[in-house]
Coordinates of C-alpha atoms and ligand atoms in Angstrom, one line a residue:
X1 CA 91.2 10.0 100.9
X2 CA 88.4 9.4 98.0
X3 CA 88.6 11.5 95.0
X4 CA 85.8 12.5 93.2
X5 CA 86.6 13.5 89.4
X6 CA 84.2 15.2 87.6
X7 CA 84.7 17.5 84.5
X8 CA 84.0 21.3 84.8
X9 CA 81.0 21.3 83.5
X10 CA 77.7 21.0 85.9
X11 CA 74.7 19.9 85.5
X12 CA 72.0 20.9 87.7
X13 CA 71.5 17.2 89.3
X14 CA 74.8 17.5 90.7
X15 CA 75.2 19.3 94.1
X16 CA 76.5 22.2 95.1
X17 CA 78.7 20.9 98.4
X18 CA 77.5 22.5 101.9
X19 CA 75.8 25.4 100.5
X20 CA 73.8 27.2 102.8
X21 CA 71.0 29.5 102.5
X22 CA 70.3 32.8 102.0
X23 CA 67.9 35.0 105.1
X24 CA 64.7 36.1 104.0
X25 CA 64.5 39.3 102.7
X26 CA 61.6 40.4 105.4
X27 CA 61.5 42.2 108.6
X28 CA 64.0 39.9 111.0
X29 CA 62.0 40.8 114.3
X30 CA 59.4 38.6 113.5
X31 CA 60.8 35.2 113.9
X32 CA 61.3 33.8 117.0
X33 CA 64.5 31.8 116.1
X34 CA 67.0 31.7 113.4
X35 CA 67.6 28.3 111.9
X36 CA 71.2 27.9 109.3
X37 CA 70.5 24.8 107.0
X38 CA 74.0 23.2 105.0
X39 CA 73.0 20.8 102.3
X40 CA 75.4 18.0 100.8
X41 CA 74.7 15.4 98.1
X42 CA 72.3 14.8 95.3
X43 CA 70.2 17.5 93.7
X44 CA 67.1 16.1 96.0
X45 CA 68.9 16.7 98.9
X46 CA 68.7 20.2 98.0
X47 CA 65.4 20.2 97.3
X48 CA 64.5 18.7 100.4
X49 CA 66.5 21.4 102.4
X50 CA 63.6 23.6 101.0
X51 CA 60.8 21.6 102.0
X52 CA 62.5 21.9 105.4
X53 CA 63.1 25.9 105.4
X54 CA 59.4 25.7 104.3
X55 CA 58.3 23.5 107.3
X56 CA 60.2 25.6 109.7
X57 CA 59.2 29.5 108.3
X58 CA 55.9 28.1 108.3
X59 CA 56.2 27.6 111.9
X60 CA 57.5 31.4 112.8
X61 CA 61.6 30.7 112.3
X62 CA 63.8 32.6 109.9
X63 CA 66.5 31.5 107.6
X64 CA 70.3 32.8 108.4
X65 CA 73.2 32.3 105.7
X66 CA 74.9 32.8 109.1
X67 CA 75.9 29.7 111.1
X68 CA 77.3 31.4 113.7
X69 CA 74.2 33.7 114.3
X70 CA 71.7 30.9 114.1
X71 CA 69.9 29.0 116.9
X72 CA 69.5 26.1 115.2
X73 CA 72.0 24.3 112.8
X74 CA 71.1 21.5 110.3
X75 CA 73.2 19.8 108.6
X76 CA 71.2 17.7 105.4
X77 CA 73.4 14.8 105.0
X78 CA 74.7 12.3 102.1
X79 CA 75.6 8.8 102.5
X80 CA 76.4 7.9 98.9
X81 CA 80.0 7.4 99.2
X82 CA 82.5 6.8 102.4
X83 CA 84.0 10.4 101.2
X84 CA 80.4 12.0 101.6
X85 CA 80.0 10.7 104.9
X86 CA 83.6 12.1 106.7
X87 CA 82.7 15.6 104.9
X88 CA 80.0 15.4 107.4
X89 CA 81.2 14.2 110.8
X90 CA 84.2 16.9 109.3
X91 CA 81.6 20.0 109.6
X92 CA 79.8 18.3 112.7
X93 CA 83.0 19.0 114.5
X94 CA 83.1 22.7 113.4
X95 CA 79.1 22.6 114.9
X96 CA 80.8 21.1 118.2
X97 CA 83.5 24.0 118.7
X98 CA 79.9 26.8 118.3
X99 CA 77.5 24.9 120.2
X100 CA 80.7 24.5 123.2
X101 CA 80.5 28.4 123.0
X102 CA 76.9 28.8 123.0
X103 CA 75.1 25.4 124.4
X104 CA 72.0 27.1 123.4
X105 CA 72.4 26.6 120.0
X106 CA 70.9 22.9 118.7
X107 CA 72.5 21.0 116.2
X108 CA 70.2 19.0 113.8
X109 CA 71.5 16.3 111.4
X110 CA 69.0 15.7 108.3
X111 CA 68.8 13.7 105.2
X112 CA 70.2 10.3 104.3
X113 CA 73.2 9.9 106.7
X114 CA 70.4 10.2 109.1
X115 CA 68.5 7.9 108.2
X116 CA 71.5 4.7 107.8
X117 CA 73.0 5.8 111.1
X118 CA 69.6 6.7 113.3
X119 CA 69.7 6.6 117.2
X120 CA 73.9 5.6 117.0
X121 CA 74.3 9.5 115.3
X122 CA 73.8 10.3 118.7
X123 CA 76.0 8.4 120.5
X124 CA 78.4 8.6 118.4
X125 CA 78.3 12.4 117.8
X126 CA 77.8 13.7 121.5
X127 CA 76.1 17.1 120.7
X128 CA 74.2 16.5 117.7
X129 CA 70.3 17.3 119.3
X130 CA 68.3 16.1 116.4
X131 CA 68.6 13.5 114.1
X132 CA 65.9 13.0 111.2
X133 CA 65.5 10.8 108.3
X134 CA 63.9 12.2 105.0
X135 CA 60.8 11.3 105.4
X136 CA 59.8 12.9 108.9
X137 CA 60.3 16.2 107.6
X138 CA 57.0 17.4 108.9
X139 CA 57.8 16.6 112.7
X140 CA 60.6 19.0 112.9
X141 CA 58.6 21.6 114.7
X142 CA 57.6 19.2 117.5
X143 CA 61.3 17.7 117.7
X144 CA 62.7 21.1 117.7
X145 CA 60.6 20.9 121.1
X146 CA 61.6 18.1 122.0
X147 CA 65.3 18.9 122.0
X148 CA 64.9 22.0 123.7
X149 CA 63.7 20.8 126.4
X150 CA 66.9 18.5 126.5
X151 CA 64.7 15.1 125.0
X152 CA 66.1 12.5 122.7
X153 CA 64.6 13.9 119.3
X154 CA 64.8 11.1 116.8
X155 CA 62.5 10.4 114.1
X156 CA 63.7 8.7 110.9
X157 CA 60.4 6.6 110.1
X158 CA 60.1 6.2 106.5
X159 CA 57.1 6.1 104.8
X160 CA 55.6 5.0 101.3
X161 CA 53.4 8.2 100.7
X162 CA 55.3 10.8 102.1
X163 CA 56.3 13.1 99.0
X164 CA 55.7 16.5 100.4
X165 CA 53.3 17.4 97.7
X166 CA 51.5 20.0 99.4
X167 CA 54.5 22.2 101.0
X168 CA 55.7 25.0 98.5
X169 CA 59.6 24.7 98.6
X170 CA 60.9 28.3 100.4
X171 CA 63.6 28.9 97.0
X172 CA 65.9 30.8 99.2
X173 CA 69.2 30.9 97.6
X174 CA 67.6 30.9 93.7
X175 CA 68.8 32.7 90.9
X176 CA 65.5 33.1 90.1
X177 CA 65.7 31.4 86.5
X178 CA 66.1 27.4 87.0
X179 CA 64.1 25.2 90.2
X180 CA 64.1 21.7 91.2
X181 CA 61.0 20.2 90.9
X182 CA 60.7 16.7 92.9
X183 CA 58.1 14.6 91.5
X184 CA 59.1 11.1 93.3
X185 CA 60.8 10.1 96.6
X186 CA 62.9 6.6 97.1
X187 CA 64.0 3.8 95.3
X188 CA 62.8 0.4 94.3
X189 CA 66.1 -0.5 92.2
X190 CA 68.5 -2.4 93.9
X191 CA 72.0 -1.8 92.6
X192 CA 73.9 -3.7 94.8
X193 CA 76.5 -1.1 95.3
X194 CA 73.6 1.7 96.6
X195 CA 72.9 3.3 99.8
X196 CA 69.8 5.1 98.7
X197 CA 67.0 2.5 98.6
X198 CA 68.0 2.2 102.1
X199 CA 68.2 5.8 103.1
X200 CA 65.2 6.8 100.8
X201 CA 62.7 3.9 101.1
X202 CA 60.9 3.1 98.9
X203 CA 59.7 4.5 95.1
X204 CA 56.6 6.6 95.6
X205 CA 55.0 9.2 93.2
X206 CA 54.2 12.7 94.1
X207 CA 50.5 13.9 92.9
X208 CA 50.9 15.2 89.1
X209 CA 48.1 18.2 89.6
X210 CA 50.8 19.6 92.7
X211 CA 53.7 19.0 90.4
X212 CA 52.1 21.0 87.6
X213 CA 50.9 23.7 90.2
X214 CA 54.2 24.2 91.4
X215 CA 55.8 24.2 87.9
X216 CA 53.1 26.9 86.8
X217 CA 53.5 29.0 89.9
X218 CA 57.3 29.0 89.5
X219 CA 56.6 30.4 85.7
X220 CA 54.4 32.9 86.7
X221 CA 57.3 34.4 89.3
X222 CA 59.6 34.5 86.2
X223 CA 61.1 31.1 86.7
X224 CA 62.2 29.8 83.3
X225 CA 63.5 26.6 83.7
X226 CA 62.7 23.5 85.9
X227 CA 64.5 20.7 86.3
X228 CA 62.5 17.7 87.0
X229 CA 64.2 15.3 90.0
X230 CA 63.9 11.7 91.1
X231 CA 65.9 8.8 91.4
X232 CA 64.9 7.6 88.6
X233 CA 62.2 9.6 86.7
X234 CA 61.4 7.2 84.4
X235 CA 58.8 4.7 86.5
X236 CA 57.0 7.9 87.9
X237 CA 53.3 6.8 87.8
X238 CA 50.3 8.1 89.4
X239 CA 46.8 7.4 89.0
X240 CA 44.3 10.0 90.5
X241 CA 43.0 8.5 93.8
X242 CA 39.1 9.9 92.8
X243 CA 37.1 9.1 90.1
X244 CA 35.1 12.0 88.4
X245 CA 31.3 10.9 87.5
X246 CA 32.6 7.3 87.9
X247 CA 35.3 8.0 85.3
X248 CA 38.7 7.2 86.5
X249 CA 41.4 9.1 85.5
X250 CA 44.4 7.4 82.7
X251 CA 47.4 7.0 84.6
X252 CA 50.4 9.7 84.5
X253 CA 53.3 8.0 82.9
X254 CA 56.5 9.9 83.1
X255 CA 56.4 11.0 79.2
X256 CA 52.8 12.3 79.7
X257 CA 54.1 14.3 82.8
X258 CA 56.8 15.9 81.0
X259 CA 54.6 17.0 77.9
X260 CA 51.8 18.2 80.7
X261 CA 55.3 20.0 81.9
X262 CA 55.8 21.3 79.0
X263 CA 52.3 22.5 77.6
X264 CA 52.4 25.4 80.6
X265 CA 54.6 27.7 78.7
X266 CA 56.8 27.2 75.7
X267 CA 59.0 29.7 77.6
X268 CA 59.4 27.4 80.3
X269 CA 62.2 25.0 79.7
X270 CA 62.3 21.6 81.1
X271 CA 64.6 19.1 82.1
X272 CA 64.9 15.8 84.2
X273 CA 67.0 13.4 86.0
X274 CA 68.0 10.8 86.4
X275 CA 66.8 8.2 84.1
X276 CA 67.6 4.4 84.6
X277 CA 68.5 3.4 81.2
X278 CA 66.0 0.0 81.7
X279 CA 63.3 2.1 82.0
X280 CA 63.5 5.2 79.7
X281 CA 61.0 4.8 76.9
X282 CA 60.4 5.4 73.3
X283 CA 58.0 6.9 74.6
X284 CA 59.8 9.7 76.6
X285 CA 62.2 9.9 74.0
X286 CA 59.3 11.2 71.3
X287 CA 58.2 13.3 73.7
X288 CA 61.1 15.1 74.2
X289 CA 61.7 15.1 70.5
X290 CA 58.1 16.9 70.0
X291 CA 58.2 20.0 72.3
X292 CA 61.1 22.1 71.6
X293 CA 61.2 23.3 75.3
X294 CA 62.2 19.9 76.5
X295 CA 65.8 19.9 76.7
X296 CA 67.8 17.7 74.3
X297 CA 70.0 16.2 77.1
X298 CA 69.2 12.8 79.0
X299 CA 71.6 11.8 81.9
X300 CA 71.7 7.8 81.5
X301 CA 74.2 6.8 84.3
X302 CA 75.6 3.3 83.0
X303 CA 78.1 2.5 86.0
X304 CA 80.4 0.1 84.1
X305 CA 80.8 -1.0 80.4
X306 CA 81.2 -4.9 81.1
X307 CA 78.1 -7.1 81.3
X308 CA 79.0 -9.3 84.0
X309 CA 79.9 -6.4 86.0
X310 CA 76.5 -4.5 85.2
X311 CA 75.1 -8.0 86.8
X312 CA 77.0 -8.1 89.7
X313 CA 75.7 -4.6 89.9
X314 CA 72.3 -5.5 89.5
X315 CA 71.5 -2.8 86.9
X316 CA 69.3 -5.4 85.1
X317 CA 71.1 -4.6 82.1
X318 CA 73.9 -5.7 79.3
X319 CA 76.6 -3.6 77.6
X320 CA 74.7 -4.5 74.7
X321 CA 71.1 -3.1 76.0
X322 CA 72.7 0.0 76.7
X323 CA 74.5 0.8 73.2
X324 CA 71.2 -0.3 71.7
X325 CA 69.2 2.0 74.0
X326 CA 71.9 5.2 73.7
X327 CA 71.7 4.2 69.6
X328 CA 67.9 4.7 69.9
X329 CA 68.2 8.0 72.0
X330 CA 70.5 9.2 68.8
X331 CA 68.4 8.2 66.0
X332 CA 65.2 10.0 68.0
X333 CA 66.8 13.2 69.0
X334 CA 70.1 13.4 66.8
X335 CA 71.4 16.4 68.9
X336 CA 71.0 15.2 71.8
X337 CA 73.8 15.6 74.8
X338 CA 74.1 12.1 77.0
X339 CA 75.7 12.1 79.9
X340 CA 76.9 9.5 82.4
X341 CA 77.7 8.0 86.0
X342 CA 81.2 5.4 86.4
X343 CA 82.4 3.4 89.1
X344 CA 85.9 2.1 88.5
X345 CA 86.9 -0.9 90.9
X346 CA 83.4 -2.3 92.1
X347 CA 84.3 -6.0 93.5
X348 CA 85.8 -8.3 90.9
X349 CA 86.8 -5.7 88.7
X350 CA 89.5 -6.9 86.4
X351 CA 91.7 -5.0 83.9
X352 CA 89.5 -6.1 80.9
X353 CA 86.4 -5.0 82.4
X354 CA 87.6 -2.2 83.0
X355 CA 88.8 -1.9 79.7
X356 CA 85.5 -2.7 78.3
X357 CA 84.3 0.4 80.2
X358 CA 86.6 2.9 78.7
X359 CA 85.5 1.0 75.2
X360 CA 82.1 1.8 76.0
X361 CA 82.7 5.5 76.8
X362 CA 84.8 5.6 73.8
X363 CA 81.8 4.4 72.0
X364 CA 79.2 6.7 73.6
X365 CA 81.6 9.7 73.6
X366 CA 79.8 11.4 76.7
X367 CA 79.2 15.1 76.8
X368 CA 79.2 14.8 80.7
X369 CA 80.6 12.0 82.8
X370 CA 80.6 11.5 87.0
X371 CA 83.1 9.3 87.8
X372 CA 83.7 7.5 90.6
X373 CA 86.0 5.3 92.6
X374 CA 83.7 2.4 94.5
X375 CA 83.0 3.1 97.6
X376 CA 81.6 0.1 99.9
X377 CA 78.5 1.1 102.0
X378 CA 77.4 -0.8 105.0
X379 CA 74.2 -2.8 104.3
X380 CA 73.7 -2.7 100.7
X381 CA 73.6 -6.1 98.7
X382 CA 77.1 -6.0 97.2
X383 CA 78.5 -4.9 101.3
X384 CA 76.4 -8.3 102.1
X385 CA 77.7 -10.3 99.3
X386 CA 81.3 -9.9 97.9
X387 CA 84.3 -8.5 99.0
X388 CA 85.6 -5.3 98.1
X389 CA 88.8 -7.1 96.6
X390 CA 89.9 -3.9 94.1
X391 CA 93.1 -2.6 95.6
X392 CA 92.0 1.0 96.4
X393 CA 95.7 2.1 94.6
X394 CA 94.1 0.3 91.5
X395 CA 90.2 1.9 91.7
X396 CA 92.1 5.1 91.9
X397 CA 94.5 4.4 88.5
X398 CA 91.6 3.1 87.2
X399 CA 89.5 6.4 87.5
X400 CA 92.5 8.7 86.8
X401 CA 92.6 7.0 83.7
X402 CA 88.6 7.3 82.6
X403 CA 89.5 10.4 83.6
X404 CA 91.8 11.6 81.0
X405 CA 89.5 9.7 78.6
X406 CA 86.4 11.9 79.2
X407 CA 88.6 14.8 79.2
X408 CA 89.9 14.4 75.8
X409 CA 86.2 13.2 75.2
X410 CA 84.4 16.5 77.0
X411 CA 86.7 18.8 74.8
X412 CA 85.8 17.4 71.4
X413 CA 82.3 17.8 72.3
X414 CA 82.7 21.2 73.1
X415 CA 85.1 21.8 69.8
X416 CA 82.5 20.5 67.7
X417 CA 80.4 23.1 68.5
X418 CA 82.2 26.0 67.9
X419 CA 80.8 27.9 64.8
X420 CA 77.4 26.9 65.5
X421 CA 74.3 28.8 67.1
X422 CA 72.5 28.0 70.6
X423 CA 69.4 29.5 71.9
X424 CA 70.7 29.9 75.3
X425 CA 68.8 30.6 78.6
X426 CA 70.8 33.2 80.3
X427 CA 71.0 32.3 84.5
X428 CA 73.0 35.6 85.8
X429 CA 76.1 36.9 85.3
X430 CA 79.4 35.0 84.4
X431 CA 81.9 34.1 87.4
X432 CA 84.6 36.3 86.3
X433 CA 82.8 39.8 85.4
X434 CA 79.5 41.4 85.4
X435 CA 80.3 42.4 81.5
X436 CA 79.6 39.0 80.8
X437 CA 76.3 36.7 81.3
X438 CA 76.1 33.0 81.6
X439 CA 73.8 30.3 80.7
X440 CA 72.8 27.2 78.7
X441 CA 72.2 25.4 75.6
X442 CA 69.6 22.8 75.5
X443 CA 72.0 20.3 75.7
X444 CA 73.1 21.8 79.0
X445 CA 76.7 23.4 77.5
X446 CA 77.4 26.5 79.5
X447 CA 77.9 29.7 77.4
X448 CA 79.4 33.2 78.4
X449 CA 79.1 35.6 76.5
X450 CA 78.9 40.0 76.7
X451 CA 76.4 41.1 77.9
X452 CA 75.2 44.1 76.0
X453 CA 71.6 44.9 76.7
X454 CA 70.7 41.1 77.5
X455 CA 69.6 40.0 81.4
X456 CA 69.3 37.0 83.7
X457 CA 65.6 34.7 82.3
X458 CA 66.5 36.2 78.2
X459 CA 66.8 33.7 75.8
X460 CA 69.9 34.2 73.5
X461 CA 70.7 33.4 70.3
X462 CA 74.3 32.8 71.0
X463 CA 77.2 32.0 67.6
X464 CA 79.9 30.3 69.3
X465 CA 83.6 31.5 68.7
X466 CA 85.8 29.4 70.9
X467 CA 85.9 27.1 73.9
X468 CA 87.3 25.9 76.8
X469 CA 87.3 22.4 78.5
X470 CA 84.1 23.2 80.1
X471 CA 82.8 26.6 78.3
X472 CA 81.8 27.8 75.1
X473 CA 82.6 31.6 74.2
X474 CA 80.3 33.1 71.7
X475 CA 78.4 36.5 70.8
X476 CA 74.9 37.0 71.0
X477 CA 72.9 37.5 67.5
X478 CA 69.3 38.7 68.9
X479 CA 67.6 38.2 71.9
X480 CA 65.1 34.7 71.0
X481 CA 61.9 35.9 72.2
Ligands
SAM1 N1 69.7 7.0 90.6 C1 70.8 7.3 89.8 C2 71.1 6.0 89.0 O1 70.4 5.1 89.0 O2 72.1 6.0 88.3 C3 72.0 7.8 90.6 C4 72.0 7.7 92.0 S1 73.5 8.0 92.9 C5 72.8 9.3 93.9 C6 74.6 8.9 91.9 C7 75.8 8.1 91.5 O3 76.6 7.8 92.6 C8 75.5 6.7 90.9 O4 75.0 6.8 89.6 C9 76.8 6.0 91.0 O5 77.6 6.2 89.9 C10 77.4 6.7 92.3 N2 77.5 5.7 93.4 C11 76.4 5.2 94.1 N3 76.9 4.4 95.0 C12 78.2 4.4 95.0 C13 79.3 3.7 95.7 N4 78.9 2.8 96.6 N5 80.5 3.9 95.3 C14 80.8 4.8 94.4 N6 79.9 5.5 93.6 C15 78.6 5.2 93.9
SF4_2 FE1 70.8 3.7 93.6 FE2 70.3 2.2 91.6 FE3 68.3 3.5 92.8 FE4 70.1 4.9 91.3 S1 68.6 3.3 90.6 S2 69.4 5.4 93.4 S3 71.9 3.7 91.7 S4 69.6 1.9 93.7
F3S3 FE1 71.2 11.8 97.4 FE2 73.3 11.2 98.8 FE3 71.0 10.5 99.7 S1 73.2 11.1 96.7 S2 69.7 10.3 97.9 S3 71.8 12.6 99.4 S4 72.8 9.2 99.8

């Protein structure tokens, strides 16, 4: 069975497994059905589950946290790694044993997993009703028909301007301090290990005035931070389609969208991911370093620390190119927390490449690292074009010991900051009392401290006394605005 390892640390890009939402708070007689939505995967994934609770309340159903009192189950699916797919048919089977008791209940499968496996989902999977790629969100409602009237109901078009713009996420199971904001759909990279430019589709731009909407509107209900998602944030581009009195508009770069982000409150914190180290700019990186409500922390996944690997990889960069850029990102914003994705045993891996990977993490001396064991997906370039010849015994050695690297790694970088001082953005309470709160440094750290007269959307100033492997322990000085 695959293993992911990650430190204990999370970021906001990285998923919360099957969580389901929470049921409206409003009078329950009014919606015709009940609809339970499980989301796996990537931080868009999630965000996409509330464009569909959106879709679906819009159209007179209610959310349950409830699976077994819903009518209709969806299940918004990953396809990233073999591991992420089993987790899935796993749960589907759960969905079998409820919809045998109840064959009145449908079963929807959403999201990428969707997409890659299309009309077979439902051979293969006998009593899944629904299945529907990312992009054909907006014909739920007339599926949902479709399906009870006992109809195939399969859409999984994708499109290249789809991006939702104009449907206000439902945030059902929020804390109420930080959102996902999407501002791009798809992929035009092609990292020949990747699922998602063929799950996705490809790289499109959501309108900058409904991002900046969105962003304001979640300030104004007391949201304080939003974290900014695509694939790879930093080749968002768009270009108003009207001119005004023949002027045309200069085009939104990803660094002007940020500071535009920024400008709406300096109480609104805001952060991003991810960002393909080929394409973050100077640029972005001065921008960041000018508004002190952009977070100091850049997630800059580098997959493997040997060149040739890299170009079998097709990340369109060297070693080299990537030192230089994570150099630059240091000498711009000296504090700033890097973090990283790692795939031990991609095809042709050999014990000095993956040396030169742990070299290169020794060098960069991550804050944050997602590692991973390769994971060949039907399809994708390097599926088409080598062999997965990495003994899955060695991948797994391989990532045990990166591993143990970034743990020793994680720890020092949470030493080194005890003594110091963090504004930190409290997000609710800590997981093991109500006498302490929990929340962030801008560099995405996560600090508990008591909790005195302070609440959930304060910003602490927070000294730091001790850690843990994944927590710093500190005291709160004054409240920071
Ligand atoms: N767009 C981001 C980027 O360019 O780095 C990340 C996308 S992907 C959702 C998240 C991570 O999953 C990747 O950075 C990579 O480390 C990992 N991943 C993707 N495909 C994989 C595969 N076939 N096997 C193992 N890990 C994989
Ligand atoms: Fe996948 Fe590469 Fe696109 Fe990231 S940039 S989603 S790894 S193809
Ligand atoms: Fe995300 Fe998984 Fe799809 S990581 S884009 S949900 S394949």
């Amino acid at each position: 069975m695959e293993t992911t390892l990650t430190t204990d640390l999370k970021t906001h890009n990285e998923a919360r497994q099957g969580e389901a939402f929470a049921p409206f708070k409003v009078d329950e007689t009014l919606y015709r059905k009940r609809f339970y939505i499980e989301s796996y995967g990537c931080a868009m994934n999630f965000a996409d589950s509330e464009v569909v609770a959106s879709i679906l309340h819009g159209k007179g159903f209610g959310a349950t946290k409830n699976c077994e009192e819903a009518d209709l189950i969806f299940i918004n699916t990953c396809s990233i790694r073999e591991k992420a797919e089993s987790t899935v048919r796993k749960r589907l089977t759960e969905f079998k044993k409820l919809k045998k008791a109840n064959p009145g209940i449908l079963v929807g499968v959403l999201g990428c997993m969707a997409e890659r496996l299309k009309e077979k989902f439902l051979q293969e999977e006998k009593l899944v009703d629904m299945v529907v790629g990312p992009d054909a969100y907006r014909s739920l409602p007339g599926l949902i028909e479709d399906a009870e009237t006992g109809q195939k109901a399969v859409n999984v078009l994708l499109s290249r301007d789809e991006t939702y713009a104009d449907i206000a996420p439902i945030r059902l199971n929020s804390n109420g301090v930080n959102a996902f904001v999407s501002i791009m759909r798809g992929c035009n990279n092609m990292c020949s290990f990747c699922v998602v430019p063929f799950t996705r589709g490809r790289e499109r731009s959501r309108d900058a005035a409904s991002i900046l909407n969105e962003c304001r509107e979640l300030f104004e209900n007391g949201y304080r931070e939003v974290t900014l998602l695509g694939q790879n944030v930093d080749s968002y581009h768009w270009t108003a389609p009207h001119s005004i009195d023949g002027i045309v508009d200069e085009p939104v770069t990803f660094a002007k969208l940020l500071e535009m982000v920024a400008l709406i409150s300096p109480l609104l914190r805001v952060r991003f991911s991810t960002s393909h180290p080929k394409d973050i700019t100077d640029e972005v990186l001065f921008t960041i370093a000018k508004y002190d409500n952009i977070c100091n922390y850049i997630h800059l996944p580098v997959q493997s620390g040997s060149s040739r690997v890299l170009q079998m990889m097709n990340r369109t960069y060297s070693r080299e190119w990537y030192i230089a850029k994570v150099n630059r990102i240091r000498e711009i914003i000296p504090d700033c927390g890097v973090s990283t994705d790692m795939i031990t045993g991609f095809c042709t891996e050999t014990e000095e490449d993956h040396q030169q990977s742990l070299s290169l993490m020794e060098y960069c001396h991550y804050d944050l690292a997602y590692m991973y064991f390769y994971s060949e997906r039907p399809g994708t370039l390097a599926a088409r074009r080598f062999a997965d010849d990495v003994p899955e015994a060695v991948k797994k050695r391989r990532l045990q010991e990166m591993v143990e690297l970034h743990r020793m790694h994680s720890l020092q970088s949470m030493q080194k900051d005890v003594g110091k001082t963090f504004k930190v953005l409290v997000e609710g309470f800590s997981k093991k009392t109500e006498a302490d709160l929990h929340g962030r440094t801008d560099q995405n750290k996560v600090v508990v401290f008591p909790k005195e007269n302070f609440q959930k959307g304060d910003y602490v100033i927070v000294n730091i006394h001790s850690c843990t492997a994944g927590t710093l322990l500190g005291k709160a000085l004054s409240c920071a605005i």
